[in-house]
mmCIF file of C-alpha atoms in Angstrom:
data_model
loop_
_atom_site.group_PDB
_atom_site.id
_atom_site.type_symbol
_atom_site.label_atom_id
_atom_site.label_comp_id
_atom_site.label_asym_id
_atom_site.label_seq_id
_atom_site.Cartn_x
_atom_site.Cartn_y
_atom_site.Cartn_z
ATOM 1 C CA UNK A 581 19.535 45.276 8.623
ATOM 2 C CA UNK A 582 22.439 48.009 8.843
ATOM 3 C CA UNK A 583 20.929 51.039 9.723
ATOM 4 C CA UNK A 584 23.615 53.132 8.777
ATOM 5 C CA UNK A 585 23.053 52.603 5.115
ATOM 6 C CA UNK A 586 19.809 54.466 5.826
ATOM 7 C CA UNK A 587 20.814 58.046 4.639
ATOM 8 C CA UNK A 588 22.307 56.584 1.352
ATOM 9 C CA UNK A 589 19.403 53.871 1.013
ATOM 10 C CA UNK A 590 16.475 56.193 1.363
ATOM 11 C CA UNK A 591 17.717 58.838 -1.518
ATOM 12 C CA UNK A 592 18.770 56.674 -3.943
ATOM 13 C CA UNK A 593 15.466 54.834 -3.890
ATOM 14 C CA UNK A 594 13.596 57.633 -3.786
ATOM 15 C CA UNK A 595 14.843 58.861 -6.742
ATOM 16 C CA UNK A 596 14.205 55.852 -8.432
ATOM 17 C CA UNK A 597 10.868 56.036 -7.252
ATOM 18 C CA UNK A 598 10.053 59.479 -8.122
ATOM 19 C CA UNK A 599 11.440 59.260 -11.872
ATOM 20 C CA UNK A 600 8.924 59.601 -14.365
ATOM 21 C CA UNK A 601 8.229 55.630 -15.796
ATOM 22 C CA UNK A 602 5.906 53.536 -16.616
ATOM 23 C CA UNK A 603 4.131 53.113 -13.332
ATOM 24 C CA UNK A 604 4.069 56.792 -12.294
ATOM 25 C CA UNK A 605 2.598 57.411 -15.940
ATOM 26 C CA UNK A 606 -0.039 54.889 -15.019
ATOM 27 C CA UNK A 607 -0.607 56.350 -11.659
ATOM 28 C CA UNK A 608 -0.826 59.999 -13.446
ATOM 29 C CA UNK A 609 -3.527 58.579 -16.384
ATOM 30 C CA UNK A 610 -5.355 56.622 -13.612
ATOM 31 C CA UNK A 611 -5.791 59.889 -11.334
ATOM 32 C CA UNK A 612 -7.306 61.869 -14.330
ATOM 33 C CA UNK A 613 -9.657 59.305 -15.392
ATOM 34 C CA UNK A 614 -11.066 57.480 -12.354
ATOM 35 C CA UNK A 615 -9.774 59.161 -9.481
ATOM 36 C CA UNK A 616 -7.362 58.909 -6.513
ATOM 37 C CA UNK A 617 -9.462 56.520 -4.442
ATOM 38 C CA UNK A 618 -10.104 54.149 -7.651
ATOM 39 C CA UNK A 619 -6.378 54.471 -8.276
ATOM 40 C CA UNK A 620 -5.422 53.239 -4.946
ATOM 41 C CA UNK A 621 -6.414 49.821 -6.306
ATOM 42 C CA UNK A 622 -3.757 49.880 -9.241
ATOM 43 C CA UNK A 623 -1.275 51.110 -6.322
ATOM 44 C CA UNK A 624 -1.988 47.882 -4.707
ATOM 45 C CA UNK A 625 -1.125 45.798 -7.154
ATOM 46 C CA UNK A 626 1.932 47.784 -8.152
ATOM 47 C CA UNK A 627 3.074 47.565 -4.979
ATOM 48 C CA UNK A 628 2.798 43.834 -4.792
ATOM 49 C CA UNK A 629 4.802 43.860 -8.242
ATOM 50 C CA UNK A 630 7.474 46.132 -6.803
ATOM 51 C CA UNK A 631 7.716 43.851 -3.815
ATOM 52 C CA UNK A 632 8.189 40.482 -5.843
ATOM 53 C CA UNK A 633 10.790 42.040 -8.579
ATOM 54 C CA UNK A 634 12.611 43.806 -5.157
ATOM 55 C CA UNK A 635 12.787 40.277 -3.160
ATOM 56 C CA UNK A 636 13.405 38.362 -6.252
ATOM 57 C CA UNK A 637 16.570 40.270 -7.700
ATOM 58 C CA UNK A 638 17.752 39.251 -4.279
ATOM 59 C CA UNK A 639 16.738 35.497 -3.800
ATOM 60 C CA UNK A 640 18.097 34.698 -7.273
ATOM 61 C CA UNK A 641 14.544 34.492 -8.878
ATOM 62 C CA UNK A 642 15.753 37.053 -11.219
ATOM 63 C CA UNK A 643 18.047 33.929 -12.919
ATOM 64 C CA UNK A 644 15.064 32.307 -13.544
ATOM 65 C CA UNK A 645 13.385 34.939 -16.060
ATOM 66 C CA UNK A 646 16.600 35.365 -17.701
ATOM 67 C CA UNK A 647 16.769 31.479 -18.050
ATOM 68 C CA UNK A 648 13.094 31.565 -19.884
ATOM 69 C CA UNK A 649 13.067 35.109 -21.583
ATOM 70 C CA UNK A 650 9.775 33.658 -23.395
ATOM 71 C CA UNK A 651 7.564 33.976 -20.243
ATOM 72 C CA UNK A 652 9.054 37.289 -19.891
ATOM 73 C CA UNK A 653 8.062 38.474 -23.291
ATOM 74 C CA UNK A 654 4.654 36.986 -22.887
ATOM 75 C CA UNK A 655 3.823 39.124 -20.010
ATOM 76 C CA UNK A 656 5.757 42.409 -21.531
ATOM 77 C CA UNK A 657 3.643 42.063 -25.155
ATOM 78 C CA UNK A 658 0.760 41.038 -23.541
ATOM 79 C CA UNK A 659 0.357 43.735 -20.801
ATOM 80 C CA UNK A 660 1.336 46.573 -23.089
ATOM 81 C CA UNK A 661 -1.207 45.624 -25.804
ATOM 82 C CA UNK A 662 -3.786 45.739 -23.201
ATOM 83 C CA UNK A 663 -2.784 48.966 -22.202
ATOM 84 C CA UNK A 664 -2.224 50.246 -25.733
ATOM 85 C CA UNK A 665 -6.195 48.955 -26.225
ATOM 86 C CA UNK A 666 -6.795 51.110 -23.238
ATOM 87 C CA UNK A 667 -5.530 54.017 -24.266
ATOM 88 C CA UNK A 668 -7.235 53.738 -27.764
ATOM 89 C CA UNK A 669 -10.324 53.387 -26.127
ATOM 90 C CA UNK A 670 -9.780 56.539 -23.905
ATOM 91 C CA UNK A 671 -8.583 58.115 -27.240
ATOM 92 C CA UNK A 672 -11.867 57.723 -28.686
ATOM 93 C CA UNK A 673 -13.586 58.560 -25.437
ATOM 94 C CA UNK A 674 -15.172 54.895 -25.244
ATOM 95 C CA UNK A 675 -14.462 52.304 -22.654
ATOM 96 C CA UNK A 676 -14.596 51.633 -18.577
ATOM 97 C CA UNK A 677 -12.010 54.351 -18.117
ATOM 98 C CA UNK A 678 -13.343 57.090 -20.511
ATOM 99 C CA UNK A 679 -14.753 60.540 -18.754
ATOM 100 C CA UNK A 680 -18.358 61.505 -20.130
ATOM 101 C CA UNK A 681 -19.829 64.589 -19.908
ATOM 102 C CA UNK A 682 -21.956 63.768 -17.119
ATOM 103 C CA UNK A 683 -19.200 62.150 -14.410
ATOM 104 C CA UNK A 684 -15.977 59.803 -14.414
ATOM 105 C CA UNK A 685 -16.922 56.401 -15.146
ATOM 106 C CA UNK A 686 -16.224 53.837 -12.392
ATOM 107 C CA UNK A 687 -16.825 50.766 -14.082
ATOM 108 C CA UNK A 688 -13.406 49.239 -14.153
ATOM 109 C CA UNK A 689 -13.202 46.782 -11.663
ATOM 110 C CA UNK A 690 -10.963 46.824 -8.677
ATOM 111 C CA UNK A 691 -9.667 43.190 -10.245
ATOM 112 C CA UNK A 692 -8.409 45.116 -13.317
ATOM 113 C CA UNK A 693 -6.897 47.775 -12.082
ATOM 114 C CA UNK A 694 -4.662 45.542 -9.312
ATOM 115 C CA UNK A 695 -3.825 43.535 -12.477
ATOM 116 C CA UNK A 696 -2.799 46.518 -14.645
ATOM 117 C CA UNK A 697 -0.371 47.961 -11.829
ATOM 118 C CA UNK A 698 1.217 44.510 -11.409
ATOM 119 C CA UNK A 699 1.442 43.547 -14.549
ATOM 120 C CA UNK A 700 3.187 47.257 -15.233
ATOM 121 C CA UNK A 701 5.444 46.737 -12.451
ATOM 122 C CA UNK A 702 6.699 43.515 -12.959
ATOM 123 C CA UNK A 703 7.108 43.446 -16.650
ATOM 124 C CA UNK A 704 8.973 46.417 -16.145
ATOM 125 C CA UNK A 705 12.550 45.778 -17.503
ATOM 126 C CA UNK A 706 14.005 48.688 -16.126
ATOM 127 C CA UNK A 707 12.898 48.277 -12.624
ATOM 128 C CA UNK A 708 14.383 44.650 -12.906
ATOM 129 C CA UNK A 709 17.801 46.349 -13.745
ATOM 130 C CA UNK A 710 17.423 49.080 -11.337
ATOM 131 C CA UNK A 711 16.915 46.345 -8.452
ATOM 132 C CA UNK A 712 19.384 43.799 -9.640
ATOM 133 C CA UNK A 713 22.122 46.761 -9.713
ATOM 134 C CA UNK A 714 20.844 48.591 -6.489
ATOM 135 C CA UNK A 715 19.553 46.377 -4.114
ATOM 136 C CA UNK A 716 21.810 43.360 -3.441
ATOM 137 C CA UNK A 717 24.871 45.847 -2.295
ATOM 138 C CA UNK A 718 22.524 47.138 0.593
ATOM 139 C CA UNK A 719 22.820 43.311 1.535
ATOM 140 C CA UNK A 720 24.858 42.386 4.581
ATOM 141 C CA UNK A 721 25.895 38.518 4.323
ATOM 142 C CA UNK A 722 26.926 38.794 8.101
ATOM 143 C CA UNK A 723 23.257 39.442 8.943
ATOM 144 C CA UNK A 724 20.067 37.411 8.812
ATOM 145 C CA UNK A 725 18.543 37.214 5.156
ATOM 146 C CA UNK A 726 14.909 37.870 5.978
ATOM 147 C CA UNK A 727 14.974 40.569 8.592
ATOM 148 C CA UNK A 728 17.206 42.641 5.994
ATOM 149 C CA UNK A 729 15.171 41.922 3.197
ATOM 150 C CA UNK A 730 11.853 42.769 5.276
ATOM 151 C CA UNK A 731 13.526 46.143 6.442
ATOM 152 C CA UNK A 732 14.301 47.462 2.856
ATOM 153 C CA UNK A 733 11.443 46.523 1.194
ATOM 154 C CA UNK A 734 9.163 47.933 3.553
ATOM 155 C CA UNK A 735 11.165 51.324 3.112
ATOM 156 C CA UNK A 736 11.320 50.593 -0.934
ATOM 157 C CA UNK A 737 7.218 50.329 -0.910
ATOM 158 C CA UNK A 738 6.669 53.074 1.634
ATOM 159 C CA UNK A 739 8.754 55.715 -0.804
ATOM 160 C CA UNK A 740 7.016 53.739 -4.138
ATOM 161 C CA UNK A 741 3.652 54.385 -2.215
ATOM 162 C CA UNK A 742 4.389 58.009 -1.964
ATOM 163 C CA UNK A 743 5.468 58.496 -5.460
ATOM 164 C CA UNK A 744 2.374 57.142 -6.863
ATOM 165 C CA UNK A 745 0.354 59.050 -4.571
ATOM 166 C CA UNK A 746 2.105 62.126 -5.992
ATOM 167 C CA UNK A 747 1.374 61.468 -9.545
ATOM 168 C CA UNK A 748 -2.183 60.351 -8.870
ATOM 169 C CA UNK A 749 -2.993 63.634 -7.214
ATOM 170 C CA UNK A 750 -1.559 65.419 -9.994
ATOM 171 C CA UNK A 751 -3.307 63.646 -12.464
ATOM 172 C CA UNK A 752 -6.862 64.716 -10.501
ATOM 173 C CA UNK A 753 -5.937 68.009 -10.426
ATOM 174 C CA UNK A 754 -5.550 68.073 -14.141
ATOM 175 C CA UNK A 755 -8.378 66.207 -14.437
ATOM 176 C CA UNK A 756 -10.157 68.942 -12.700
ATOM 177 C CA UNK A 757 -8.676 71.849 -14.480
ATOM 178 C CA UNK A 758 -10.081 69.966 -17.587
ATOM 179 C CA UNK A 759 -13.359 69.148 -15.988
ATOM 180 C CA UNK A 760 -15.687 71.467 -18.056
ATOM 181 C CA UNK A 761 -17.762 69.548 -20.608
ATOM 182 C CA UNK A 762 -16.057 71.134 -23.709
ATOM 183 C CA UNK A 763 -12.724 69.953 -22.189
ATOM 184 C CA UNK A 764 -13.769 66.466 -22.031
ATOM 185 C CA UNK A 765 -12.827 64.912 -25.011
ATOM 186 C CA UNK A 766 -8.950 66.600 -24.637
ATOM 187 C CA UNK A 767 -8.805 64.995 -21.356
ATOM 188 C CA UNK A 768 -9.669 61.891 -22.777
ATOM 189 C CA UNK A 769 -7.202 61.936 -25.775
ATOM 190 C CA UNK A 770 -4.504 63.547 -23.011
ATOM 191 C CA UNK A 771 -5.036 60.240 -20.720
ATOM 192 C CA UNK A 772 -5.446 58.085 -23.702
ATOM 193 C CA UNK A 773 -1.912 59.325 -25.133
ATOM 194 C CA UNK A 774 -0.560 58.561 -21.917
ATOM 195 C CA UNK A 775 -1.487 55.156 -21.511
ATOM 196 C CA UNK A 776 -0.623 54.110 -25.492
ATOM 197 C CA UNK A 777 2.858 55.399 -24.240
ATOM 198 C CA UNK A 778 3.005 53.235 -20.908
ATOM 199 C CA UNK A 779 1.837 50.264 -23.598
ATOM 200 C CA UNK A 780 4.488 50.873 -26.233
ATOM 201 C CA UNK A 781 7.242 51.460 -23.335
ATOM 202 C CA UNK A 782 5.991 48.288 -21.652
ATOM 203 C CA UNK A 783 6.769 46.222 -25.285
ATOM 204 C CA UNK A 784 10.093 48.104 -26.493
ATOM 205 C CA UNK A 785 11.273 48.350 -23.066
#
């Protein structure tokens, strides 16, 4: 790993992570509806997906995805439709993620949250494009590949986690501002609209 590249690597990938996108919007939405602690499960899945995409962009699995685009298409459409459905349920103040007048729902399982994060990260074409374009130039063929990948991907995941946490905390703050019972429907509709937006983004991106 070429440590001299750190001053360029860190701001480059921090900018990629912090820019509003599907994963950050999902973190914001879940921060509003299920809270930051529960959103950590989604972050776990999202980070696993980001790590997979980052490593794949270097070792060549991306070529397999390009060779069999139907697999990528099914994952993208299926994930997008599921997020769209969750957003619709939120809009109607129904479903596992909807906020009730008494309390925020916690019935959505950790496995569902992990799956949401993982699918959103892996099926995001912009994520693949960023990593394919930006990560390989930081790899030196004069050094062991595994050590470089481990170092760079670890930094990427730390940056990604920091940005997800920022967005989730922002969602929690917004949720508290609208925590009054008369604002519950409004909060559900804001969260639902964001979730539907992520679903459409995933399908059409």
